[in-house]
Amino acid sequence: MSMDALLTDFVRSSRVISLSALLVLLITSPAAAQMAPVLNTVFPCGGKFGTAFELSMTGSHLESVETLRSNVPGFECEFLAANRFRVTVPSTTMPGQYDVWAVGENGLSSPRTFLVGRHPELLEVEPNDVEPAAMSVPLDTVINGQLDKPADVDQYRIQATMGQRVIIECSAERIDSRLRAVLEVFDDHGRRIAVNRGYVGIDPLIDFVAPADGSYVVRVQDLISSGGPELYYRLEFDTQPRVLFSRPSVIQRGQATRVTLFGWNLPTVKATDEVAALSGEKSGPQAELGSKLTSHHTTGSFK
């Protein structure tokens, strides 16, 4: 075979190979473009058991997402519009940490943390970045807020009586937020009387005992003054009994055991009382260990 013939065959073969490669790309490109949904945020990222509320999400490749799934038992989700849903948390749900996923035609997203609580919940109302505009909040409430712009500050006003203990806790890192929260409390004269930058990991908590009757302003801000939709938080104002830990931390089923509880706002009972071991028959948020408790009201500083 002459050199010209060899060259002609080579060119033809190259064209066939190139055409085949082009066809493969044309066939596979649409499939490659069908990416699984990516869930960046859900807001609010939790709610009270026994309630229904609207929830929004942000992320990418969410066009086909029309429902959310969760490991909350009995969780229900209704599609409202693009990236907006109405979810229902059953009244039998135990308070705690759960997960939520976005579900679309191309698969399942990675999970985002979803908290179920026991207190009524409110959404932050803007503007609230200066003390006169601080949002009034009743005690035993959870606020769902966002620092949505750089240098944003959120302020809330509470009423407390002298000697009243209020546990003020901000959840951010624990719920997949980028917020590095700083929590402060100010009195009516603008004096800062408490501050915390990290108690549970980098999430702050203040054990606040009101020095006098009156109103107090609680301020939330980012440590480096960042802002954006991924800087969200849950802020709890709690005056109810709150257990931090117990000794022992494990008891045997069916055996009466003396248990000492450590925490805040715990009731005082006789030291001779005992707690009956869990029988496993009760369930839901109203389940109790029993009325016989040995409790300890901690007086140390948790700031």
PDB file of C-alpha atoms in Angstrom:
ATOM      1  CA  MET A   1       0.000   0.000   0.000  1.00  0.00           C
ATOM      2  CA  SER A   2       1.321   3.406  -0.976  1.00  0.00           C
ATOM      3  CA  MET A   3       2.048   6.141   1.515  1.00  0.00           C
ATOM      4  CA  ASP A   4      -0.880   8.188   0.154  1.00  0.00           C
ATOM      5  CA  ALA A   5      -3.288   5.301   0.756  1.00  0.00           C
ATOM      6  CA  LEU A   6      -2.024   4.828   4.318  1.00  0.00           C
ATOM      7  CA  LEU A   7      -2.469   8.523   5.004  1.00  0.00           C
ATOM      8  CA  THR A   8      -6.019   8.469   3.592  1.00  0.00           C
ATOM      9  CA  ASP A   9      -6.973   5.489   5.802  1.00  0.00           C
ATOM     10  CA  PHE A  10      -5.515   7.206   8.867  1.00  0.00           C
ATOM     11  CA  VAL A  11      -7.530  10.366   8.245  1.00  0.00           C
ATOM     12  CA  ARG A  12     -10.734   8.357   7.771  1.00  0.00           C
ATOM     13  CA  SER A  13     -10.098   6.374  10.983  1.00  0.00           C
ATOM     14  CA  SER A  14      -9.441   9.573  12.912  1.00  0.00           C
ATOM     15  CA  ARG A  15     -12.708  11.046  11.682  1.00  0.00           C
ATOM     16  CA  VAL A  16     -14.609   7.920  12.761  1.00  0.00           C
ATOM     17  CA  ILE A  17     -13.005   8.007  16.210  1.00  0.00           C
ATOM     18  CA  SER A  18     -13.715  11.732  16.599  1.00  0.00           C
ATOM     19  CA  LEU A  19     -17.337  11.275  15.508  1.00  0.00           C
ATOM     20  CA  SER A  20     -17.768   8.380  17.958  1.00  0.00           C
ATOM     21  CA  ALA A  21     -16.323  10.439  20.803  1.00  0.00           C
ATOM     22  CA  LEU A  22     -18.645  13.316  19.928  1.00  0.00           C
ATOM     23  CA  LEU A  23     -21.674  11.017  19.984  1.00  0.00           C
ATOM     24  CA  VAL A  24     -20.651   9.665  23.407  1.00  0.00           C
ATOM     25  CA  LEU A  25     -20.371  13.206  24.765  1.00  0.00           C
ATOM     26  CA  LEU A  26     -23.739  14.184  23.334  1.00  0.00           C
ATOM     27  CA  ILE A  27     -25.391  11.126  24.863  1.00  0.00           C
ATOM     28  CA  THR A  28     -23.772  11.330  28.316  1.00  0.00           C
ATOM     29  CA  SER A  29     -23.771  15.104  28.851  1.00  0.00           C
ATOM     30  CA  PRO A  30     -27.469  15.389  29.876  1.00  0.00           C
ATOM     31  CA  ALA A  31     -27.044  12.560  32.370  1.00  0.00           C
ATOM     32  CA  ALA A  32     -23.956  14.177  33.835  1.00  0.00           C
ATOM     33  CA  ALA A  33     -25.851  17.434  34.215  1.00  0.00           C
ATOM     34  CA  GLN A  34     -28.565  15.783  36.326  1.00  0.00           C
ATOM     35  CA  MET A  35     -26.969  16.430  39.692  1.00  0.00           C
ATOM     36  CA  ALA A  36     -28.378  15.316  43.033  1.00  0.00           C
ATOM     37  CA  PRO A  37     -29.857  18.149  45.119  1.00  0.00           C
ATOM     38  CA  VAL A  38     -27.494  20.004  47.441  1.00  0.00           C
ATOM     39  CA  LEU A  39     -29.153  21.320  50.608  1.00  0.00           C
ATOM     40  CA  ASN A  40     -27.324  24.251  52.198  1.00  0.00           C
ATOM     41  CA  THR A  41     -29.893  25.540  54.700  1.00  0.00           C
ATOM     42  CA  VAL A  42     -33.382  24.985  56.027  1.00  0.00           C
ATOM     43  CA  PHE A  43     -35.067  27.782  57.960  1.00  0.00           C
ATOM     44  CA  PRO A  44     -36.341  27.582  60.557  1.00  0.00           C
ATOM     45  CA  CYS A  45     -34.259  24.521  61.317  1.00  0.00           C
ATOM     46  CA  GLY A  46     -36.652  23.175  63.917  1.00  0.00           C
ATOM     47  CA  GLY A  47     -39.925  23.652  65.728  1.00  0.00           C
ATOM     48  CA  LYS A  48     -42.079  22.728  68.713  1.00  0.00           C
ATOM     49  CA  PHE A  49     -43.626  19.278  68.820  1.00  0.00           C
ATOM     50  CA  GLY A  50     -47.319  19.272  67.953  1.00  0.00           C
ATOM     51  CA  THR A  51     -47.083  22.228  65.547  1.00  0.00           C
ATOM     52  CA  ALA A  52     -47.111  22.914  61.808  1.00  0.00           C
ATOM     53  CA  PHE A  53     -45.113  25.727  60.223  1.00  0.00           C
ATOM     54  CA  GLU A  54     -43.588  26.944  56.970  1.00  0.00           C
ATOM     55  CA  LEU A  55     -40.006  26.077  56.135  1.00  0.00           C
ATOM     56  CA  SER A  56     -37.760  27.375  53.350  1.00  0.00           C
ATOM     57  CA  MET A  57     -34.539  25.939  51.944  1.00  0.00           C
ATOM     58  CA  THR A  58     -31.518  27.097  49.973  1.00  0.00           C
ATOM     59  CA  GLY A  59     -28.993  25.134  47.967  1.00  0.00           C
ATOM     60  CA  SER A  60     -28.324  24.028  44.409  1.00  0.00           C
ATOM     61  CA  HIS A  61     -29.949  21.607  41.941  1.00  0.00           C
ATOM     62  CA  LEU A  62     -33.231  21.995  43.850  1.00  0.00           C
ATOM     63  CA  GLU A  63     -35.447  22.490  40.785  1.00  0.00           C
ATOM     64  CA  SER A  64     -37.067  19.054  41.019  1.00  0.00           C
ATOM     65  CA  VAL A  65     -37.351  18.962  44.823  1.00  0.00           C
ATOM     66  CA  GLU A  66     -40.998  18.754  45.867  1.00  0.00           C
ATOM     67  CA  THR A  67     -40.731  17.166  49.305  1.00  0.00           C
ATOM     68  CA  LEU A  68     -38.556  16.823  52.381  1.00  0.00           C
ATOM     69  CA  ARG A  69     -37.890  13.724  54.412  1.00  0.00           C
ATOM     70  CA  SER A  70     -36.934  13.472  58.060  1.00  0.00           C
ATOM     71  CA  ASN A  71     -36.215  10.863  60.695  1.00  0.00           C
ATOM     72  CA  VAL A  72     -38.745  12.639  62.935  1.00  0.00           C
ATOM     73  CA  PRO A  73     -41.382   9.902  63.468  1.00  0.00           C
ATOM     74  CA  GLY A  74     -44.594  10.860  61.667  1.00  0.00           C
ATOM     75  CA  PHE A  75     -43.024  13.918  59.993  1.00  0.00           C
ATOM     76  CA  GLU A  76     -45.285  15.379  57.290  1.00  0.00           C
ATOM     77  CA  CYS A  77     -44.348  17.741  54.462  1.00  0.00           C
ATOM     78  CA  GLU A  78     -46.567  19.699  52.054  1.00  0.00           C
ATOM     79  CA  PHE A  79     -45.107  21.419  48.975  1.00  0.00           C
ATOM     80  CA  LEU A  80     -46.129  25.103  48.793  1.00  0.00           C
ATOM     81  CA  ALA A  81     -43.876  26.612  46.125  1.00  0.00           C
ATOM     82  CA  ALA A  82     -40.299  26.374  44.919  1.00  0.00           C
ATOM     83  CA  ASN A  83     -38.083  25.852  47.987  1.00  0.00           C
ATOM     84  CA  ARG A  84     -41.018  26.382  50.392  1.00  0.00           C
ATOM     85  CA  PHE A  85     -42.868  23.748  52.399  1.00  0.00           C
ATOM     86  CA  ARG A  86     -45.297  23.359  55.263  1.00  0.00           C
ATOM     87  CA  VAL A  87     -44.114  20.730  57.729  1.00  0.00           C
ATOM     88  CA  THR A  88     -45.870  19.096  60.667  1.00  0.00           C
ATOM     89  CA  VAL A  89     -44.118  17.733  63.757  1.00  0.00           C
ATOM     90  CA  PRO A  90     -46.360  15.254  65.638  1.00  0.00           C
ATOM     91  CA  SER A  91     -47.252  15.946  69.264  1.00  0.00           C
ATOM     92  CA  THR A  92     -45.720  12.597  70.249  1.00  0.00           C
ATOM     93  CA  THR A  93     -42.234  13.606  69.059  1.00  0.00           C
ATOM     94  CA  MET A  94     -39.529  13.568  71.711  1.00  0.00           C
ATOM     95  CA  PRO A  95     -37.563  16.845  71.863  1.00  0.00           C
ATOM     96  CA  GLY A  96     -34.092  16.439  70.429  1.00  0.00           C
ATOM     97  CA  GLN A  97     -31.921  16.544  67.354  1.00  0.00           C
ATOM     98  CA  TYR A  98     -33.053  15.028  64.060  1.00  0.00           C
ATOM     99  CA  ASP A  99     -32.200  15.318  60.347  1.00  0.00           C
ATOM    100  CA  VAL A 100     -33.998  16.512  57.234  1.00  0.00           C
ATOM    101  CA  TRP A 101     -33.252  15.752  53.549  1.00  0.00           C
ATOM    102  CA  ALA A 102     -34.356  17.276  50.242  1.00  0.00           C
ATOM    103  CA  VAL A 103     -35.736  14.693  47.804  1.00  0.00           C
ATOM    104  CA  GLY A 104     -35.743  15.284  44.049  1.00  0.00           C
ATOM    105  CA  GLU A 105     -35.900  13.383  40.773  1.00  0.00           C
ATOM    106  CA  ASN A 106     -32.127  12.957  40.817  1.00  0.00           C
ATOM    107  CA  GLY A 107     -31.720  11.665  44.337  1.00  0.00           C
ATOM    108  CA  LEU A 108     -31.390  12.628  47.965  1.00  0.00           C
ATOM    109  CA  SER A 109     -29.409  15.532  49.405  1.00  0.00           C
ATOM    110  CA  SER A 110     -27.065  15.306  52.351  1.00  0.00           C
ATOM    111  CA  PRO A 111     -28.883  15.938  55.670  1.00  0.00           C
ATOM    112  CA  ARG A 112     -29.316  19.146  57.620  1.00  0.00           C
ATOM    113  CA  THR A 113     -29.904  19.242  61.365  1.00  0.00           C
ATOM    114  CA  PHE A 114     -33.498  19.752  62.506  1.00  0.00           C
ATOM    115  CA  LEU A 115     -34.306  20.371  66.189  1.00  0.00           C
ATOM    116  CA  VAL A 116     -37.577  19.582  67.921  1.00  0.00           C
ATOM    117  CA  GLY A 117     -38.208  21.597  71.081  1.00  0.00           C
ATOM    118  CA  ARG A 118     -40.731  21.968  73.904  1.00  0.00           C
ATOM    119  CA  HIS A 119     -41.221  25.753  73.905  1.00  0.00           C
ATOM    120  CA  PRO A 120     -43.292  27.954  71.577  1.00  0.00           C
ATOM    121  CA  GLU A 121     -41.230  29.280  68.666  1.00  0.00           C
ATOM    122  CA  LEU A 122     -41.101  32.663  66.948  1.00  0.00           C
ATOM    123  CA  LEU A 123     -39.353  34.036  63.883  1.00  0.00           C
ATOM    124  CA  GLU A 124     -37.082  37.024  64.294  1.00  0.00           C
ATOM    125  CA  VAL A 125     -38.723  40.298  63.242  1.00  0.00           C
ATOM    126  CA  GLU A 126     -36.535  42.973  61.647  1.00  0.00           C
ATOM    127  CA  PRO A 127     -35.451  45.660  62.244  1.00  0.00           C
ATOM    128  CA  ASN A 128     -33.975  44.750  65.624  1.00  0.00           C
ATOM    129  CA  ASP A 129     -30.360  45.816  65.302  1.00  0.00           C
ATOM    130  CA  VAL A 130     -30.482  48.700  67.791  1.00  0.00           C
ATOM    131  CA  GLU A 131     -31.616  48.689  71.420  1.00  0.00           C
ATOM    132  CA  PRO A 132     -34.792  50.806  70.956  1.00  0.00           C
ATOM    133  CA  ALA A 133     -35.951  48.396  68.224  1.00  0.00           C
ATOM    134  CA  ALA A 134     -35.199  45.234  70.211  1.00  0.00           C
ATOM    135  CA  MET A 135     -37.852  42.563  69.643  1.00  0.00           C
ATOM    136  CA  SER A 136     -39.873  41.825  72.799  1.00  0.00           C
ATOM    137  CA  VAL A 137     -39.812  38.116  73.599  1.00  0.00           C
ATOM    138  CA  PRO A 138     -41.706  36.229  76.339  1.00  0.00           C
ATOM    139  CA  LEU A 139     -39.702  33.852  78.498  1.00  0.00           C
ATOM    140  CA  ASP A 140     -39.761  30.133  77.702  1.00  0.00           C
ATOM    141  CA  THR A 141     -39.644  30.862  73.986  1.00  0.00           C
ATOM    142  CA  VAL A 142     -37.316  29.931  71.110  1.00  0.00           C
ATOM    143  CA  ILE A 143     -36.382  32.540  68.504  1.00  0.00           C
ATOM    144  CA  ASN A 144     -35.324  31.482  65.000  1.00  0.00           C
ATOM    145  CA  GLY A 145     -33.119  34.211  63.549  1.00  0.00           C
ATOM    146  CA  GLN A 146     -30.539  35.024  60.891  1.00  0.00           C
ATOM    147  CA  LEU A 147     -27.662  37.470  60.649  1.00  0.00           C
ATOM    148  CA  ASP A 148     -28.315  38.013  56.961  1.00  0.00           C
ATOM    149  CA  LYS A 149     -25.884  40.838  56.232  1.00  0.00           C
ATOM    150  CA  PRO A 150     -22.316  41.711  57.315  1.00  0.00           C
ATOM    151  CA  ALA A 151     -22.090  43.372  60.744  1.00  0.00           C
ATOM    152  CA  ASP A 152     -25.737  42.488  61.453  1.00  0.00           C
ATOM    153  CA  VAL A 153     -26.805  42.488  65.114  1.00  0.00           C
ATOM    154  CA  ASP A 154     -30.030  41.037  66.511  1.00  0.00           C
ATOM    155  CA  GLN A 155     -31.421  42.300  69.831  1.00  0.00           C
ATOM    156  CA  TYR A 156     -34.230  40.945  72.000  1.00  0.00           C
ATOM    157  CA  ARG A 157     -35.906  42.337  75.112  1.00  0.00           C
ATOM    158  CA  ILE A 158     -37.044  40.139  77.994  1.00  0.00           C
ATOM    159  CA  GLN A 159     -38.717  40.893  81.321  1.00  0.00           C
ATOM    160  CA  ALA A 160     -37.379  39.254  84.480  1.00  0.00           C
ATOM    161  CA  THR A 161     -37.900  39.596  88.218  1.00  0.00           C
ATOM    162  CA  MET A 162     -35.151  39.924  90.790  1.00  0.00           C
ATOM    163  CA  GLY A 163     -33.483  36.575  91.428  1.00  0.00           C
ATOM    164  CA  GLN A 164     -35.168  34.865  88.479  1.00  0.00           C
ATOM    165  CA  ARG A 165     -32.848  32.483  86.648  1.00  0.00           C
ATOM    166  CA  VAL A 166     -33.086  32.490  82.843  1.00  0.00           C
ATOM    167  CA  ILE A 167     -30.936  30.156  80.777  1.00  0.00           C
ATOM    168  CA  ILE A 168     -30.176  31.920  77.490  1.00  0.00           C
ATOM    169  CA  GLU A 169     -28.743  29.513  74.931  1.00  0.00           C
ATOM    170  CA  CYS A 170     -27.809  30.060  71.289  1.00  0.00           C
ATOM    171  CA  SER A 171     -27.587  27.042  68.964  1.00  0.00           C
ATOM    172  CA  ALA A 172     -25.623  27.629  65.759  1.00  0.00           C
ATOM    173  CA  GLU A 173     -22.661  25.320  65.172  1.00  0.00           C
ATOM    174  CA  ARG A 174     -24.765  22.374  66.384  1.00  0.00           C
ATOM    175  CA  ILE A 175     -27.347  23.039  63.668  1.00  0.00           C
ATOM    176  CA  ASP A 176     -24.873  23.357  60.760  1.00  0.00           C
ATOM    177  CA  SER A 177     -24.767  27.168  60.840  1.00  0.00           C
ATOM    178  CA  ARG A 178     -21.654  29.165  59.937  1.00  0.00           C
ATOM    179  CA  LEU A 179     -22.404  31.602  62.762  1.00  0.00           C
ATOM    180  CA  ARG A 180     -19.720  32.046  65.443  1.00  0.00           C
ATOM    181  CA  ALA A 181     -22.124  33.576  67.922  1.00  0.00           C
ATOM    182  CA  VAL A 182     -21.371  36.066  70.681  1.00  0.00           C
ATOM    183  CA  LEU A 183     -24.135  36.402  73.283  1.00  0.00           C
ATOM    184  CA  GLU A 184     -24.487  39.455  75.551  1.00  0.00           C
ATOM    185  CA  VAL A 185     -26.983  40.739  78.140  1.00  0.00           C
ATOM    186  CA  PHE A 186     -27.483  44.448  78.905  1.00  0.00           C
ATOM    187  CA  ASP A 187     -29.524  46.163  81.600  1.00  0.00           C
ATOM    188  CA  ASP A 188     -31.891  49.138  81.205  1.00  0.00           C
ATOM    189  CA  HIS A 189     -28.947  51.540  81.423  1.00  0.00           C
ATOM    190  CA  GLY A 190     -27.043  49.886  78.583  1.00  0.00           C
ATOM    191  CA  ARG A 191     -24.472  48.276  80.862  1.00  0.00           C
ATOM    192  CA  ARG A 192     -23.253  44.865  79.768  1.00  0.00           C
ATOM    193  CA  ILE A 193     -23.778  42.466  82.654  1.00  0.00           C
ATOM    194  CA  ALA A 194     -23.055  39.106  80.986  1.00  0.00           C
ATOM    195  CA  VAL A 195     -21.262  37.795  77.902  1.00  0.00           C
ATOM    196  CA  ASN A 196     -20.385  34.368  76.505  1.00  0.00           C
ATOM    197  CA  ARG A 197     -18.578  33.233  73.356  1.00  0.00           C
ATOM    198  CA  GLY A 198     -18.784  29.471  73.724  1.00  0.00           C
ATOM    199  CA  TYR A 199     -20.253  26.963  76.158  1.00  0.00           C
ATOM    200  CA  VAL A 200     -21.276  23.916  74.115  1.00  0.00           C
ATOM    201  CA  GLY A 201     -18.424  23.886  71.626  1.00  0.00           C
ATOM    202  CA  ILE A 202     -18.482  27.404  70.191  1.00  0.00           C
ATOM    203  CA  ASP A 203     -22.206  27.888  70.868  1.00  0.00           C
ATOM    204  CA  PRO A 204     -22.735  30.348  73.748  1.00  0.00           C
ATOM    205  CA  LEU A 205     -24.932  29.994  76.836  1.00  0.00           C
ATOM    206  CA  ILE A 206     -25.533  32.443  79.676  1.00  0.00           C
ATOM    207  CA  ASP A 207     -26.835  31.422  83.101  1.00  0.00           C
ATOM    208  CA  PHE A 208     -28.535  34.731  83.821  1.00  0.00           C
ATOM    209  CA  VAL A 209     -29.901  35.635  87.263  1.00  0.00           C
ATOM    210  CA  ALA A 210     -31.744  38.957  87.161  1.00  0.00           C
ATOM    211  CA  PRO A 211     -30.194  41.408  89.648  1.00  0.00           C
ATOM    212  CA  ALA A 212     -33.426  43.450  89.788  1.00  0.00           C
ATOM    213  CA  ASP A 213     -36.938  43.607  88.390  1.00  0.00           C
ATOM    214  CA  GLY A 214     -36.962  45.047  84.899  1.00  0.00           C
ATOM    215  CA  SER A 215     -36.226  44.558  81.235  1.00  0.00           C
ATOM    216  CA  TYR A 216     -32.980  43.243  79.785  1.00  0.00           C
ATOM    217  CA  VAL A 217     -31.667  43.266  76.234  1.00  0.00           C
ATOM    218  CA  VAL A 218     -30.027  40.163  74.788  1.00  0.00           C
ATOM    219  CA  ARG A 219     -27.744  40.724  71.800  1.00  0.00           C
ATOM    220  CA  VAL A 220     -26.590  38.166  69.208  1.00  0.00           C
ATOM    221  CA  GLN A 221     -23.794  38.914  66.756  1.00  0.00           C
ATOM    222  CA  ASP A 222     -21.087  37.116  64.802  1.00  0.00           C
ATOM    223  CA  LEU A 223     -17.569  37.131  66.245  1.00  0.00           C
ATOM    224  CA  ILE A 224     -16.060  38.419  62.981  1.00  0.00           C
ATOM    225  CA  SER A 225     -19.152  40.376  61.845  1.00  0.00           C
ATOM    226  CA  SER A 226     -19.976  38.051  58.952  1.00  0.00           C
ATOM    227  CA  GLY A 227     -23.455  37.812  57.482  1.00  0.00           C
ATOM    228  CA  GLY A 228     -25.547  35.777  55.064  1.00  0.00           C
ATOM    229  CA  PRO A 229     -28.302  33.150  54.865  1.00  0.00           C
ATOM    230  CA  GLU A 230     -25.995  30.480  56.302  1.00  0.00           C
ATOM    231  CA  LEU A 231     -25.583  32.433  59.572  1.00  0.00           C
ATOM    232  CA  TYR A 232     -28.801  31.302  61.241  1.00  0.00           C
ATOM    233  CA  TYR A 233     -29.453  30.394  64.879  1.00  0.00           C
ATOM    234  CA  ARG A 234     -31.955  29.287  67.509  1.00  0.00           C
ATOM    235  CA  LEU A 235     -32.059  31.379  70.677  1.00  0.00           C
ATOM    236  CA  GLU A 236     -33.798  29.897  73.724  1.00  0.00           C
ATOM    237  CA  PHE A 237     -34.972  31.730  76.851  1.00  0.00           C
ATOM    238  CA  ASP A 238     -35.638  28.988  79.400  1.00  0.00           C
ATOM    239  CA  THR A 239     -36.876  29.240  83.001  1.00  0.00           C
ATOM    240  CA  GLN A 240     -38.003  25.619  83.307  1.00  0.00           C
ATOM    241  CA  PRO A 241     -36.110  22.796  85.058  1.00  0.00           C
ATOM    242  CA  ARG A 242     -33.111  22.002  82.894  1.00  0.00           C
ATOM    243  CA  VAL A 243     -30.874  18.989  83.499  1.00  0.00           C
ATOM    244  CA  LEU A 244     -27.222  19.322  82.520  1.00  0.00           C
ATOM    245  CA  PHE A 245     -26.081  15.857  83.603  1.00  0.00           C
ATOM    246  CA  SER A 246     -26.778  13.169  86.192  1.00  0.00           C
ATOM    247  CA  ARG A 247     -24.865  10.847  88.500  1.00  0.00           C
ATOM    248  CA  PRO A 248     -24.931   8.011  87.713  1.00  0.00           C
ATOM    249  CA  SER A 249     -25.485   8.571  84.008  1.00  0.00           C
ATOM    250  CA  VAL A 250     -26.771   5.009  83.456  1.00  0.00           C
ATOM    251  CA  ILE A 251     -29.268   3.000  85.525  1.00  0.00           C
ATOM    252  CA  GLN A 252     -30.481  -0.569  85.256  1.00  0.00           C
ATOM    253  CA  ARG A 253     -33.985  -1.161  83.985  1.00  0.00           C
ATOM    254  CA  GLY A 254     -36.370  -2.406  86.673  1.00  0.00           C
ATOM    255  CA  GLN A 255     -34.109  -1.474  89.585  1.00  0.00           C
ATOM    256  CA  ALA A 256     -34.726   1.509  91.905  1.00  0.00           C
ATOM    257  CA  THR A 257     -31.666   3.750  91.816  1.00  0.00           C
ATOM    258  CA  ARG A 258     -30.673   6.945  93.619  1.00  0.00           C
ATOM    259  CA  VAL A 259     -29.912   9.591  90.983  1.00  0.00           C
ATOM    260  CA  THR A 260     -28.499  13.073  91.521  1.00  0.00           C
ATOM    261  CA  LEU A 261     -29.406  15.642  88.878  1.00  0.00           C
ATOM    262  CA  PHE A 262     -27.243  18.660  88.101  1.00  0.00           C
ATOM    263  CA  GLY A 263     -28.582  21.635  86.196  1.00  0.00           C
ATOM    264  CA  TRP A 264     -30.640  24.780  86.518  1.00  0.00           C
ATOM    265  CA  ASN A 265     -34.019  25.580  88.080  1.00  0.00           C
ATOM    266  CA  LEU A 266     -34.313  22.053  89.443  1.00  0.00           C
ATOM    267  CA  PRO A 267     -36.929  21.388  92.156  1.00  0.00           C
ATOM    268  CA  THR A 268     -35.806  20.623  95.698  1.00  0.00           C
ATOM    269  CA  VAL A 269     -36.888  17.206  97.015  1.00  0.00           C
ATOM    270  CA  LYS A 270     -35.925  15.034  99.946  1.00  0.00           C
ATOM    271  CA  ALA A 271     -32.509  13.414  99.748  1.00  0.00           C
ATOM    272  CA  THR A 272     -34.043  10.062 100.725  1.00  0.00           C
ATOM    273  CA  ASP A 273     -36.303   9.922  97.668  1.00  0.00           C
ATOM    274  CA  GLU A 274     -35.371   7.637  94.817  1.00  0.00           C
ATOM    275  CA  VAL A 275     -36.186   7.482  91.147  1.00  0.00           C
ATOM    276  CA  ALA A 276     -37.850   4.394  89.746  1.00  0.00           C
ATOM    277  CA  ALA A 277     -36.076   2.935  86.752  1.00  0.00           C
ATOM    278  CA  LEU A 278     -37.769   3.480  83.416  1.00  0.00           C
ATOM    279  CA  SER A 279     -40.267   0.775  82.583  1.00  0.00           C
ATOM    280  CA  GLY A 280     -40.318   1.606  78.874  1.00  0.00           C
ATOM    281  CA  GLU A 281     -44.119   1.877  78.865  1.00  0.00           C
ATOM    282  CA  LYS A 282     -44.314   5.657  78.489  1.00  0.00           C
ATOM    283  CA  SER A 283     -43.374   7.542  75.350  1.00  0.00           C
ATOM    284  CA  GLY A 284     -43.527  11.019  73.895  1.00  0.00           C
ATOM    285  CA  PRO A 285     -42.518  14.392  75.324  1.00  0.00           C
ATOM    286  CA  GLN A 286     -44.625  13.964  78.456  1.00  0.00           C
ATOM    287  CA  ALA A 287     -42.882  10.747  79.580  1.00  0.00           C
ATOM    288  CA  GLU A 288     -41.516  10.998  83.126  1.00  0.00           C
ATOM    289  CA  LEU A 289     -38.932   9.199  85.206  1.00  0.00           C
ATOM    290  CA  GLY A 290     -41.229   9.382  88.208  1.00  0.00           C
ATOM    291  CA  SER A 291     -41.822  11.804  91.045  1.00  0.00           C
ATOM    292  CA  LYS A 292     -39.085  10.503  93.333  1.00  0.00           C
ATOM    293  CA  LEU A 293     -35.927  12.423  92.503  1.00  0.00           C
ATOM    294  CA  THR A 294     -32.792  13.357  94.352  1.00  0.00           C
ATOM    295  CA  SER A 295     -31.965  16.710  92.788  1.00  0.00           C
ATOM    296  CA  HIS A 296     -29.142  19.155  93.123  1.00  0.00           C
ATOM    297  CA  HIS A 297     -29.554  22.812  92.233  1.00  0.00           C
ATOM    298  CA  THR A 298     -26.131  23.826  90.968  1.00  0.00           C
ATOM    299  CA  THR A 299     -24.909  27.153  92.213  1.00  0.00           C
ATOM    300  CA  GLY A 300     -21.596  27.311  90.361  1.00  0.00           C
ATOM    301  CA  SER A 301     -21.030  29.688  87.469  1.00  0.00           C
ATOM    302  CA  PHE A 302     -21.899  28.411  84.008  1.00  0.00           C
ATOM    303  CA  LYS A 303     -21.046  31.594  82.185  1.00  0.00           C
TER     304      LYS A 303
END
